[in-house]
Coordinates of C-alpha atoms and ligand atoms in Angstrom, one line a residue:
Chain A
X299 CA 40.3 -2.5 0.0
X300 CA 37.8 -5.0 -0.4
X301 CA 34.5 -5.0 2.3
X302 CA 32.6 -7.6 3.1
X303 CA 29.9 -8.3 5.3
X304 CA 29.3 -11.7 7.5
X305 CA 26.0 -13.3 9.2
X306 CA 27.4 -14.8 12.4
X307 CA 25.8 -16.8 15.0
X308 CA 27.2 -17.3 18.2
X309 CA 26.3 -20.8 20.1
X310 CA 25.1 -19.7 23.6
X311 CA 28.9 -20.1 25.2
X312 CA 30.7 -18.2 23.0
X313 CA 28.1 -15.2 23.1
X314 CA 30.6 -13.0 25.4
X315 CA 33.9 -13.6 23.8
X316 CA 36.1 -10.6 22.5
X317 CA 36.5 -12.3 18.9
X318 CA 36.2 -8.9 17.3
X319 CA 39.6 -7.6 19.2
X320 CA 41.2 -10.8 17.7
X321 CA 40.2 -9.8 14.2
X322 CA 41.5 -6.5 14.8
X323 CA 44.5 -7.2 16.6
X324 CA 45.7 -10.7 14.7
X325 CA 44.2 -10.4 11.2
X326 CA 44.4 -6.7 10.2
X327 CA 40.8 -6.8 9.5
X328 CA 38.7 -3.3 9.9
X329 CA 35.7 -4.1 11.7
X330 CA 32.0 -2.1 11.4
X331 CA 29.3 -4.2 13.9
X332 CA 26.0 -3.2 11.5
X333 CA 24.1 -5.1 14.3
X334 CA 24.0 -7.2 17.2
X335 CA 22.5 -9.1 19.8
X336 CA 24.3 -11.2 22.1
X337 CA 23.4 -12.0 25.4
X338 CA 24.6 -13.6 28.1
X339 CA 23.5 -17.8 27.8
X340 CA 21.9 -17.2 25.0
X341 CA 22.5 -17.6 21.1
X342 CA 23.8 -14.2 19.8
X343 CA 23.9 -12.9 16.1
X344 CA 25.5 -10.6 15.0
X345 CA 26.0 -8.7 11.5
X346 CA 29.5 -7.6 10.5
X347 CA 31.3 -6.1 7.5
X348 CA 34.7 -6.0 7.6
X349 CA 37.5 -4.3 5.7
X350 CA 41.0 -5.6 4.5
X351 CA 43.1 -7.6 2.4
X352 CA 41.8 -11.1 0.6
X353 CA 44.0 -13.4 2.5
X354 CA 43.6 -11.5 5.8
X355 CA 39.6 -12.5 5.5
X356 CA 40.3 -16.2 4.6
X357 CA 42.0 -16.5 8.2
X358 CA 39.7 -14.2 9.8
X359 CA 36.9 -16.4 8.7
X360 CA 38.9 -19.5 9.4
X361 CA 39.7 -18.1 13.4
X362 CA 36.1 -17.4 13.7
X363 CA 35.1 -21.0 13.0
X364 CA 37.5 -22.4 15.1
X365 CA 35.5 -20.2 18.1
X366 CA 32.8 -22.1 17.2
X367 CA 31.0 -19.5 15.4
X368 CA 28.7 -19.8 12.5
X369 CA 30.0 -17.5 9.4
X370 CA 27.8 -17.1 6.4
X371 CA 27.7 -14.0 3.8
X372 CA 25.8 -11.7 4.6
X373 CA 23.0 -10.8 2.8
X374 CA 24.5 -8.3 -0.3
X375 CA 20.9 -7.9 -1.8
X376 CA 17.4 -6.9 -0.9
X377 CA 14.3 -7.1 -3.4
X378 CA 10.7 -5.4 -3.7
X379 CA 8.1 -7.6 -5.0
X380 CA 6.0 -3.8 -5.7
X381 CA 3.5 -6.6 -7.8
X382 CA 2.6 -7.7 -4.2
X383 CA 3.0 -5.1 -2.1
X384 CA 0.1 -2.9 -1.3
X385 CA 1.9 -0.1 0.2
X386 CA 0.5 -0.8 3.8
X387 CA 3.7 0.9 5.1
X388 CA 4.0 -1.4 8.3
X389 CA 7.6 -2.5 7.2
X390 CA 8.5 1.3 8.0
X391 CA 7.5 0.7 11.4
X392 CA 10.5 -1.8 12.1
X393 CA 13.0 0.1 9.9
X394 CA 15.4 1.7 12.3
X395 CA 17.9 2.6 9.9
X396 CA 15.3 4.4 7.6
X397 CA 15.9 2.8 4.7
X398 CA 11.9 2.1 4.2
X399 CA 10.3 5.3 4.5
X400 CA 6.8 6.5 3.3
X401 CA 6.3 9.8 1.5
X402 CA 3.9 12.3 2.3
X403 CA 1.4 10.4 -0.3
X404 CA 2.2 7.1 1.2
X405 CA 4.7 5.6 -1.4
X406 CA 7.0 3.2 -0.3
X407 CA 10.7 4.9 -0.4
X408 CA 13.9 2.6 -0.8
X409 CA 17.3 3.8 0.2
X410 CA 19.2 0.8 -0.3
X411 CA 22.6 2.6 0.9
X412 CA 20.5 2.6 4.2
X413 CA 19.7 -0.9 4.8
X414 CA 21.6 -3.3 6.9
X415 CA 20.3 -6.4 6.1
X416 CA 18.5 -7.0 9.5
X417 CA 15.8 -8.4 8.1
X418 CA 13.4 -6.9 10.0
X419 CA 11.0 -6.0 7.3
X420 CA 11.0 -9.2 5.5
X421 CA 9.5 -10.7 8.2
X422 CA 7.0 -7.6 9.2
X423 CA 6.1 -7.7 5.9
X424 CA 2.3 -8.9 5.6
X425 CA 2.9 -9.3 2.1
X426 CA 6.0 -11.3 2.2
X427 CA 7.2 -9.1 -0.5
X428 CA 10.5 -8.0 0.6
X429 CA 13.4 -10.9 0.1
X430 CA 17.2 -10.9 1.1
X431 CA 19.1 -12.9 -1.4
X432 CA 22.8 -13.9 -0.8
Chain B
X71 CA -29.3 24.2 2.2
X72 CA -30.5 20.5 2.6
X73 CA -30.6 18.2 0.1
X74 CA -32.9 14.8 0.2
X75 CA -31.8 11.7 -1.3
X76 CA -34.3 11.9 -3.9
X77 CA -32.9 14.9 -5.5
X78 CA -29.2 13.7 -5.0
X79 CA -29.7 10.9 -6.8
X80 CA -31.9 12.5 -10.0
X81 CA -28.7 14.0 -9.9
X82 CA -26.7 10.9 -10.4
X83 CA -29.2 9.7 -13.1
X84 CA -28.8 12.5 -14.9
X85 CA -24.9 12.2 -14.8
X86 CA -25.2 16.1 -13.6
X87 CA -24.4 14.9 -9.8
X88 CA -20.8 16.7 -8.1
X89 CA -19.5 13.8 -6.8
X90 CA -15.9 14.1 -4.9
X91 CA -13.5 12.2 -2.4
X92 CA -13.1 12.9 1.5
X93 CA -10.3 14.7 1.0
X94 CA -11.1 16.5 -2.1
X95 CA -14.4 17.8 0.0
X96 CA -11.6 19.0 3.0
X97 CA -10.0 21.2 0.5
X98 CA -12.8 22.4 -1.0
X99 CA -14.7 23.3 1.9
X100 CA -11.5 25.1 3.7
X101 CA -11.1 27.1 0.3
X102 CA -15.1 27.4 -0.1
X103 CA -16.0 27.1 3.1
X104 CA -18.7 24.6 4.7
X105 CA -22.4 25.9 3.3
X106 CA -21.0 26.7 0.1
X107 CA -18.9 22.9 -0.1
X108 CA -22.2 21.2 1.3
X109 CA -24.5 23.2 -1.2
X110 CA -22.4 22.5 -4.5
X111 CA -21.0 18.5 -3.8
X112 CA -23.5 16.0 -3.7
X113 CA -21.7 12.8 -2.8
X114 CA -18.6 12.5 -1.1
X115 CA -16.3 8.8 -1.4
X116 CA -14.6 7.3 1.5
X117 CA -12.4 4.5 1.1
X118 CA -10.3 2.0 3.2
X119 CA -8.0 -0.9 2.5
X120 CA -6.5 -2.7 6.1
X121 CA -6.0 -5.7 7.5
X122 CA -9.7 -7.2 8.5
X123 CA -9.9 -10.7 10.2
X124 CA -12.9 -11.0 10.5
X125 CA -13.7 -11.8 6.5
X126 CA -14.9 -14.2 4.5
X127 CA -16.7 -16.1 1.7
X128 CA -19.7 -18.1 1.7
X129 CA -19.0 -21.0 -1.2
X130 CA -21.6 -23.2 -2.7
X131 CA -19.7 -26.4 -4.9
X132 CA -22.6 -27.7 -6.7
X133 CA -23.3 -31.5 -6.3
X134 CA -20.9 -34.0 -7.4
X135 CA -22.1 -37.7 -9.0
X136 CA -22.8 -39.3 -6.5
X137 CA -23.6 -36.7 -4.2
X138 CA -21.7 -36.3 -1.3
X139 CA -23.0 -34.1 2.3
X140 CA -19.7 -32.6 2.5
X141 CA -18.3 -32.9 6.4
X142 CA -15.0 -32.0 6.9
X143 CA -13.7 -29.4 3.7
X144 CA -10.1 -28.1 2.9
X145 CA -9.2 -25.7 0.2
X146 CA -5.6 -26.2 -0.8
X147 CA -5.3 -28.2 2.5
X148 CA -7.0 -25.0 4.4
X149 CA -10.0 -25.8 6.4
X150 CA -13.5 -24.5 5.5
X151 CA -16.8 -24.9 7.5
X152 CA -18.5 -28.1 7.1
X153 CA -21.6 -27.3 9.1
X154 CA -24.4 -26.4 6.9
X155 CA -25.9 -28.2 3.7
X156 CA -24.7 -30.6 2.0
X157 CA -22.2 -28.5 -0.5
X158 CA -22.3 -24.8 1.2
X159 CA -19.5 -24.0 3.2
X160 CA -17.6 -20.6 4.7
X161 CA -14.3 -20.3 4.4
X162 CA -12.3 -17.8 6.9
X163 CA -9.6 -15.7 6.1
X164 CA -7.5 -16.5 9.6
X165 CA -8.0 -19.6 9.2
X166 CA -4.5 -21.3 8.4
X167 CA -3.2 -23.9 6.8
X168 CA -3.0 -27.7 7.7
X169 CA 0.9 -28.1 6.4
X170 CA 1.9 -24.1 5.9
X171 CA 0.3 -22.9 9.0
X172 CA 0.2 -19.0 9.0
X173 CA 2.2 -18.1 5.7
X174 CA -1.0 -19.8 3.8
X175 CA -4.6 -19.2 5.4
X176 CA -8.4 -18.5 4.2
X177 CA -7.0 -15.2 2.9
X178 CA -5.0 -16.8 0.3
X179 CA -7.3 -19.4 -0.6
X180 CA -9.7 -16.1 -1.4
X181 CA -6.8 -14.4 -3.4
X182 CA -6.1 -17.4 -5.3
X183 CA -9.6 -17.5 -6.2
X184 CA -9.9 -14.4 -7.5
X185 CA -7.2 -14.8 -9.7
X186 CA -8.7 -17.2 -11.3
X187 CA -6.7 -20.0 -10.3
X188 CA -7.8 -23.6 -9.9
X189 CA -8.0 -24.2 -6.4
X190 CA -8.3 -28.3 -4.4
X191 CA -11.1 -29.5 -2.8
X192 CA -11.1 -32.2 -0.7
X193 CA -13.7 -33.5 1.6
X194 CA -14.8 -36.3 3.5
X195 CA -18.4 -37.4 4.7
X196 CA -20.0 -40.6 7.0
X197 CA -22.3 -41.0 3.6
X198 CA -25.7 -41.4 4.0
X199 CA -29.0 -43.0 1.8
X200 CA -29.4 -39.5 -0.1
X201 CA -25.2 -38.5 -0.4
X202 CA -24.1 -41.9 -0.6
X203 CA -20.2 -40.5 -1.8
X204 CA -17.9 -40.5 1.1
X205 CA -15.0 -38.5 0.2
X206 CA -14.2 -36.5 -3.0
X207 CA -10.5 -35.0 -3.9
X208 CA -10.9 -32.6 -7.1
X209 CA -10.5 -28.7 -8.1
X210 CA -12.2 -25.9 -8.5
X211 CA -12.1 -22.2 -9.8
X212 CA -13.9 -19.3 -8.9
X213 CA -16.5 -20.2 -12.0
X214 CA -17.4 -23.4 -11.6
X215 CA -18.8 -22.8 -8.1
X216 CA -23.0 -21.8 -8.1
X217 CA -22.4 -18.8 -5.2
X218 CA -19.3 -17.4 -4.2
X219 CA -19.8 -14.3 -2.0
X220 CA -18.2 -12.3 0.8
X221 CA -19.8 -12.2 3.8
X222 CA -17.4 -10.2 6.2
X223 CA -18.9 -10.0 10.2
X224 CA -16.6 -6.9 10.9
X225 CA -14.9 -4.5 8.6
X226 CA -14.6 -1.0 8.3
X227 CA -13.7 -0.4 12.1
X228 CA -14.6 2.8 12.7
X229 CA -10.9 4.4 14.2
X230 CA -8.7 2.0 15.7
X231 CA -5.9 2.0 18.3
X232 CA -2.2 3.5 18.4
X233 CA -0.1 0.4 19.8
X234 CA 3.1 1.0 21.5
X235 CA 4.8 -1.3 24.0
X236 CA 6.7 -0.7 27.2
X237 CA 8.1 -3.7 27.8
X238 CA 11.3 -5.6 27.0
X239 CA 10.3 -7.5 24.5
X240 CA 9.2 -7.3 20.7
X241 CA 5.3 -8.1 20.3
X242 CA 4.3 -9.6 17.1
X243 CA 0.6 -8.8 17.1
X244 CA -2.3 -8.0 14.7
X245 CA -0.5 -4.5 14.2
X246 CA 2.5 -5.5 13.1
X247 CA 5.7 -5.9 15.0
X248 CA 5.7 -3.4 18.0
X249 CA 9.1 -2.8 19.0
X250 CA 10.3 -2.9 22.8
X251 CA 10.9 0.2 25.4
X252 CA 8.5 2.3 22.9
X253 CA 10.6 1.2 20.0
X254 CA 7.8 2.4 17.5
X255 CA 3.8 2.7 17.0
X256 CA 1.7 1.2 14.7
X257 CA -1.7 2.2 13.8
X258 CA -4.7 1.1 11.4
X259 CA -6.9 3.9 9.8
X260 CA -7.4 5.3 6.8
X261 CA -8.0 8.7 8.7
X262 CA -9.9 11.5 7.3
X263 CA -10.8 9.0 4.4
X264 CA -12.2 6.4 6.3
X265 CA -15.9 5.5 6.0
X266 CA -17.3 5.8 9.6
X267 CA -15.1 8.8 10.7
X268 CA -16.6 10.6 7.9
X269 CA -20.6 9.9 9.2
X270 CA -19.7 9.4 12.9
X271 CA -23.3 9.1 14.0
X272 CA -23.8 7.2 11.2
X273 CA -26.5 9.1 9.8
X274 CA -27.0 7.8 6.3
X275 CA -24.9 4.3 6.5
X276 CA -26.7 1.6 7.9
X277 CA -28.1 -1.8 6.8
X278 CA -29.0 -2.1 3.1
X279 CA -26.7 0.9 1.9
X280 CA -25.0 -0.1 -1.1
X281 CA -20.6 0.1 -0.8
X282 CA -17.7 -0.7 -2.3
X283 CA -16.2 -4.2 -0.8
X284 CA -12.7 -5.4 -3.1
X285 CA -13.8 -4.0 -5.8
X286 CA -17.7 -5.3 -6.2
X287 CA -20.7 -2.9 -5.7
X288 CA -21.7 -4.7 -1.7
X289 CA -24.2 -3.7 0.7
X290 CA -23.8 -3.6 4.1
X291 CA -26.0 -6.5 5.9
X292 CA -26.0 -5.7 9.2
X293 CA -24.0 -3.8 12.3
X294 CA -20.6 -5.2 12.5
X295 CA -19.7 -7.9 15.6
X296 CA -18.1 -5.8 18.5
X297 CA -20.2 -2.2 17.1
X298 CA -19.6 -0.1 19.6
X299 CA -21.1 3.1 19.1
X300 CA -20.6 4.4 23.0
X301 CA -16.9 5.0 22.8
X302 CA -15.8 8.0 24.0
X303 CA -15.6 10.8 21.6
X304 CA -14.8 14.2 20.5
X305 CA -16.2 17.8 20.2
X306 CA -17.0 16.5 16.9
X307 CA -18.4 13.7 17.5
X308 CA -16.5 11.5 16.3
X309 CA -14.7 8.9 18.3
X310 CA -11.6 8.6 19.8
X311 CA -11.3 5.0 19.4
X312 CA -12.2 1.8 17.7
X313 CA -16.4 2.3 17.6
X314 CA -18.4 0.8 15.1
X315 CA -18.6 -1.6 12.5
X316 CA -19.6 -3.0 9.4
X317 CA -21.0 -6.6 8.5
X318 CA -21.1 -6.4 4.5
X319 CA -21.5 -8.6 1.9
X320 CA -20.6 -8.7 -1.9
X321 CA -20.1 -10.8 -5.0
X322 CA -16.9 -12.5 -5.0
X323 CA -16.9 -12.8 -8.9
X324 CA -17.1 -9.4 -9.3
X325 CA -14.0 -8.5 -6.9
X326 CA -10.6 -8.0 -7.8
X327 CA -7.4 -8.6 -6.4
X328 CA -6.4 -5.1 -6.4
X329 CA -8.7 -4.9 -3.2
X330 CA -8.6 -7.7 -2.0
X331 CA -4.6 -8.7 -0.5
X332 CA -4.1 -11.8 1.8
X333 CA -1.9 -10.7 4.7
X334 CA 0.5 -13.0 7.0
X335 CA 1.5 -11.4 10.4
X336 CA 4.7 -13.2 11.7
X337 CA 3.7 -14.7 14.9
X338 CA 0.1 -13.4 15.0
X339 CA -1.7 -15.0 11.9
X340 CA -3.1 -15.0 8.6
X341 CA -5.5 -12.2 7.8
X342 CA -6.4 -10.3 4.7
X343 CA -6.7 -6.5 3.4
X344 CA -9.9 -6.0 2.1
X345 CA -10.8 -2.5 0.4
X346 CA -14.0 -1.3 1.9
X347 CA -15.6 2.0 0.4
X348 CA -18.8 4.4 1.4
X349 CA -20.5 7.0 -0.4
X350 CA -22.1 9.7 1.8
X351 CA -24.5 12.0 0.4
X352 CA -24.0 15.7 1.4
X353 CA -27.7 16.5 2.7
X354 CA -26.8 19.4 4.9
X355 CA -24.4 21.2 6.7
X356 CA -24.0 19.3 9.5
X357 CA -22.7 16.2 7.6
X358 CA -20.7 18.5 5.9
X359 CA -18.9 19.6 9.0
X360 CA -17.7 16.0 10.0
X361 CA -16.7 15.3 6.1
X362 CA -14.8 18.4 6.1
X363 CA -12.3 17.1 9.1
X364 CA -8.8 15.9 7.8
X365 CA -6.4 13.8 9.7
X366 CA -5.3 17.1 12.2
X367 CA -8.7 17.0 13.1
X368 CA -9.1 13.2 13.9
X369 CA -7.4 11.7 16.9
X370 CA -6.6 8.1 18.2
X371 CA -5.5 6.4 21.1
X372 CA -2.5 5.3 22.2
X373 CA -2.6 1.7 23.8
X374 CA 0.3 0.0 25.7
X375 CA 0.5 -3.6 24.3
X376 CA 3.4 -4.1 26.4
X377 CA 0.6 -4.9 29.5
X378 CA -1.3 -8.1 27.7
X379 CA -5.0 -7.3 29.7
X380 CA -8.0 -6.9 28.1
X381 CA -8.1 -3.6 29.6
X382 CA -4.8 -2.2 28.0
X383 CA -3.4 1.2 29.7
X384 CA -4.0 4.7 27.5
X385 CA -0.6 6.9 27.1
X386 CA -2.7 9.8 25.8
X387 CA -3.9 10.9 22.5
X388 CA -2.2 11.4 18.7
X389 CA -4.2 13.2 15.6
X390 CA -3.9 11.7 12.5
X391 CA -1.5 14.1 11.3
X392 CA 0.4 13.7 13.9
X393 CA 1.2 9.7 13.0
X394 CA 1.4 10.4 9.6
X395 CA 4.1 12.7 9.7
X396 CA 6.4 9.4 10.5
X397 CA 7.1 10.1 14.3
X398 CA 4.9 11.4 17.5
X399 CA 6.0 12.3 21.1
X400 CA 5.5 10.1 24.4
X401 CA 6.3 11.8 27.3
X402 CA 9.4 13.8 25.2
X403 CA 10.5 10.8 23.6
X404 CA 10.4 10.2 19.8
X405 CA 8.6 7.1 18.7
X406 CA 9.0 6.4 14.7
X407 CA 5.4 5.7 13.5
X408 CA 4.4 2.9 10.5
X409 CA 0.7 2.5 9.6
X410 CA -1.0 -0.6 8.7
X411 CA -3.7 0.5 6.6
X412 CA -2.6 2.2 3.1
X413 CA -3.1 5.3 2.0
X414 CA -2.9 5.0 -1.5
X415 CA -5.1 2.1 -1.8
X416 CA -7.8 4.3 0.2
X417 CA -7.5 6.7 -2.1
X418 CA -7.7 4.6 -4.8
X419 CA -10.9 3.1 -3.4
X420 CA -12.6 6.3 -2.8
X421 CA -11.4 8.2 -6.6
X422 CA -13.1 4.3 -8.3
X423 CA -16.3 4.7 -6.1
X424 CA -16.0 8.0 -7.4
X425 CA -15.4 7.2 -10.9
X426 CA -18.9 4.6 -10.3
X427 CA -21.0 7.0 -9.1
X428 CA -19.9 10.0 -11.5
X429 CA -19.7 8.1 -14.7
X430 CA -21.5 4.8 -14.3
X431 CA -24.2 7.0 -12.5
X432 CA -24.2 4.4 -9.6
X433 CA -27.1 5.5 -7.4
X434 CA -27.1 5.9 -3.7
X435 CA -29.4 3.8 -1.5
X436 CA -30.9 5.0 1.6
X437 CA -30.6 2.4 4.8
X438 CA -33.4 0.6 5.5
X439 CA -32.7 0.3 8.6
X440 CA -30.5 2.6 11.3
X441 CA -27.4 0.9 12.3
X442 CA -27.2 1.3 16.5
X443 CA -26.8 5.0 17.4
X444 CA -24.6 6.2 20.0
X445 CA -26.2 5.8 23.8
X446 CA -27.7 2.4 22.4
X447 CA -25.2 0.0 23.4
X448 CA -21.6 -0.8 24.3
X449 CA -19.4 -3.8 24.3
X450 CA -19.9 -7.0 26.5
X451 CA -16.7 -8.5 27.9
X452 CA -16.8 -12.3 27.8
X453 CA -16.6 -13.6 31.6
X454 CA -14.6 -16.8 32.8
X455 CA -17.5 -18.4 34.6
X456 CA -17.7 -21.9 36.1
X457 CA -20.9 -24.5 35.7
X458 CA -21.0 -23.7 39.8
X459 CA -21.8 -20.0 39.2
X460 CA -24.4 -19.8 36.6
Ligands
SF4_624 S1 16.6 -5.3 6.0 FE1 14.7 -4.1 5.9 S2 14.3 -3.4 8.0 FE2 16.5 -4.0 7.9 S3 17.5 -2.1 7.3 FE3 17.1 -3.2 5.4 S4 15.2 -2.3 4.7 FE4 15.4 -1.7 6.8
SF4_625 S1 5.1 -4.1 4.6 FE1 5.3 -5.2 2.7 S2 3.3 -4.7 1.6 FE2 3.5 -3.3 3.3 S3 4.5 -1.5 2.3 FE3 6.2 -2.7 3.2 S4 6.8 -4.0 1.5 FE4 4.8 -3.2 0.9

């Protein structure tokens, strides 16, 4: 079945509201929270890939806006600019999947099957050589 | 067996000298041990490449006609120091952008010379009966301009802090991102290969020795701004945190941009890596012991960042080793680790000063002058004082 993953921003409001039940519950869709923050008051985010059935994501997507919620694609694709990266290592430090890791020499290790797209490194990055694209 | 200068560098001349890298001297005196490592190497290469604000180039434009006294400069809309003659400025590498802020500062305008590319010039001036011109908009490349040269106040910090944060929030500082509730540490040392851990007591670097800065043969000018050569430190005598530092100065024409990287921290500033090396003559035993330590031997400390005083709290002490094996232990809890200063560039610093000495028999000078020992001086804080109290 086809898996997808979604960027969505919650306006401050709707920050606490079960939507991920509904998606469950109404739409058949299989739900995997990569990350999240959502507090209270505040605007949340929170990256989601979801399983199921073509149509079944249309409406999903669809209820989610209705909420109020912001739904972009997640990011699919994350690049090394090695030409401008000078293996300082400090996007390792915000890593928390592990997907940037340094070897005992101090190369720069990518395990893209790690990553999820939290962006963390792209903007630790003193280089600004890692990039999400869509 | 001591050596003297003199005799190390007939050896250089005569291409004859044993010239290796920090670590390569580690190995070889654990396998050799220390008289017989300090009796065969003569030279051994240190090299660093880290983020180091306080850099920068000294630019002179050559006179337009008419002549302007050039008042207030920008370089690709960045602003330079308009306080000296006529067409001399200094440009600094935090210093950011007028329309990009951080993600375009001094650094870049540096990096973009080096490459060769043409950079824009703009100034303006109150004109006056000698520099008549008032304002001039044009561009420039690293070869049009008369002098173009480093002169970097601090670099080369000898050991620098571990920074962890205990409190709620992320901190976007000058060592990266540190993560809430001990989240991760970041640190910023090349370790056993950096310059002033390898001659703690800095016995033959000081002003007038000749270095590696981004790739040109430098010198260093003077002690670096905030030396501190009274930190605490070890049974080796090497300290425990960040002591001295380096002012040096080299040819910009002859750098690269292999060692030379401009650096943007999110939410901190701009800043830029710049690849400092030191060669250190093996004259005895004694300066062998310290260039025999490796990264288990050398220890930094750990600073809460979380508590934003001057005076930040220490949470103990980490060896090298330790932070480079990717995760240490606070109080039982495992904090992932990410340096800031890179290994491989270091290395590659200290194998081409290596490669310079070795092969293009680049000879080693002796300081003229010491640079502050230990038990000379400290920091000063800077005190909030009112016109009232003086
Ligand atoms: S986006 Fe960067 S920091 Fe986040 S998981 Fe992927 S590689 Fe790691
Ligand atoms: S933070 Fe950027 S420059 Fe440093 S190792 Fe990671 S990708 Fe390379």
């Amino acid at each position: 079945m086809p898996r997808k993953r979604f960027d969505l921003r919650f306006p401050p409001q709707q920050a606490t509201k079960p939507v991920v039940y509904n998606l469950v519950k109404d739409f058949n869709l299989v739900p995997n929270i990569l990350r999240a923050l959502i507090q209270p008051g505040q605007e949340g985010r929170m990256l989601l890939e979801l399983t199921g059935r073509k149509e079944d994501f249309e409406a999903g997507v669809a209820f989610l806006e209705k909420e109020g919620i912001l739904v972009h694609p997640a990011a699919t694709d994350i690049r090394l600019d090695e030409d401008a990266c000078v293996l300082c290592g400090l996007c390792t430090a915000v890593c928390r999947p592990g997907a940037l890791t340094l070897d005992a020499d101090g190369a720069l290790l990518f395990d893209k099957d790690k990553c999820v797209y939290c962006e963390a490194c792209v903007v630790a990055c003193p280089r600004r050589a890692v990039t999400l694209s869509f | 067996m001591a050596k003297t200068w003199d005799e190390i560098n007939a050896r250089i001349a005569a291409g004859e000298a044993v010239v290796v890298t920090a670590e390569e001297f580690a190995e070889i005196a654990a396998a050799e041990g220390i008289p017989a490592a300090a009796k065969r190497v003569d030279v051994v290469t240190t090299g660093t490449f880290g983020p180091m604000c306080s850099s920068g180039a000294v630019l002179n434009f050559g006179h337009s006609d008419p002549p302007i006294r050039m008042g207030e400069i920008t370089l690709n809309d960045v602003e330079a120091y308009g306080g000296m003659a006529a067409v001399d400025t200094y440009i600094g590498v935090t210093q950011p952008s007028r329309f990009k802020g951080i993600e375009y500062g001094g650094a870049h305008v540096i990096e973009d010379l080096l490459s060769g590319k043409s950079v824009r010039l703009r100034a303006t001036s109150t004109g006056t009966d000698c520099y008549p011109r008032t304002d001039i908009d044009t561009w420039v490349t690293l070869a049009d301009l008369n002098q173009a040269y480093f002169f970097n106040p601090r670099n080369a910090y000898q050991n620098y802090a571990v920074a962890v944060n205990s409190g709620d929030r992320s901190l976007n500082t000058y060592l990266g991102t540190i993560l809430p509730r001990l989240g991760n540490a970041t640190y910023c040392s090349a370790g056993a290969l950096s310059p002033l851990l390898n001659d703690p007591t800095y016995r033959t670097i000081g002003v007038g020795s000749r270095i590696f800065v981004a790739g040109a043969a430098g010198y260093i000018a003077w002690e670096g701004t905030q030396h501190n050569p009274n930190q605490k430190r070890d049974e080796h005598g090497v300290p425990v945190g960040p002591a001295g530092t380096l002012a040096v100065i080299a040819d910009l024409k002859h750098a690269s941009t292999e060692f030379f990287s401009a650096a943007t921290f999110t939410g901190y500033g701009t800043s830029a890596f710049v690849g400092i090396g030191v060669p250190i003559p093996v004259l005895d035993e004694q300066i062998a012991a310290t260039l025999a330590l490796t990264d288990a031997d050398l220890t930094a400390t750990i600073y809460d960042y979380g508590v934003q005083r001057r005076s930040r709290p220490s949470l103990g002490q980490v060896t090298y080793a330790q932070l480079r094996s990717g995760q240490i232990e606070i109080d039982g809890k495992k904090i992932p680790t990410g340096p800031i200063s890179s290994l491989p560039k270091a290395r590659r610093i200290a194998q081409e000063l290596k490669r310079w000495i070795a092969e293009e028999r680049m000879e080693l000078t002796r300081p003229l002058q010491p640079l502050p020992q230990p038990g000379s001086q400290g920091v000063k804080p800077l005190e909030v004082r009112t016109e009232e109290a003086i």
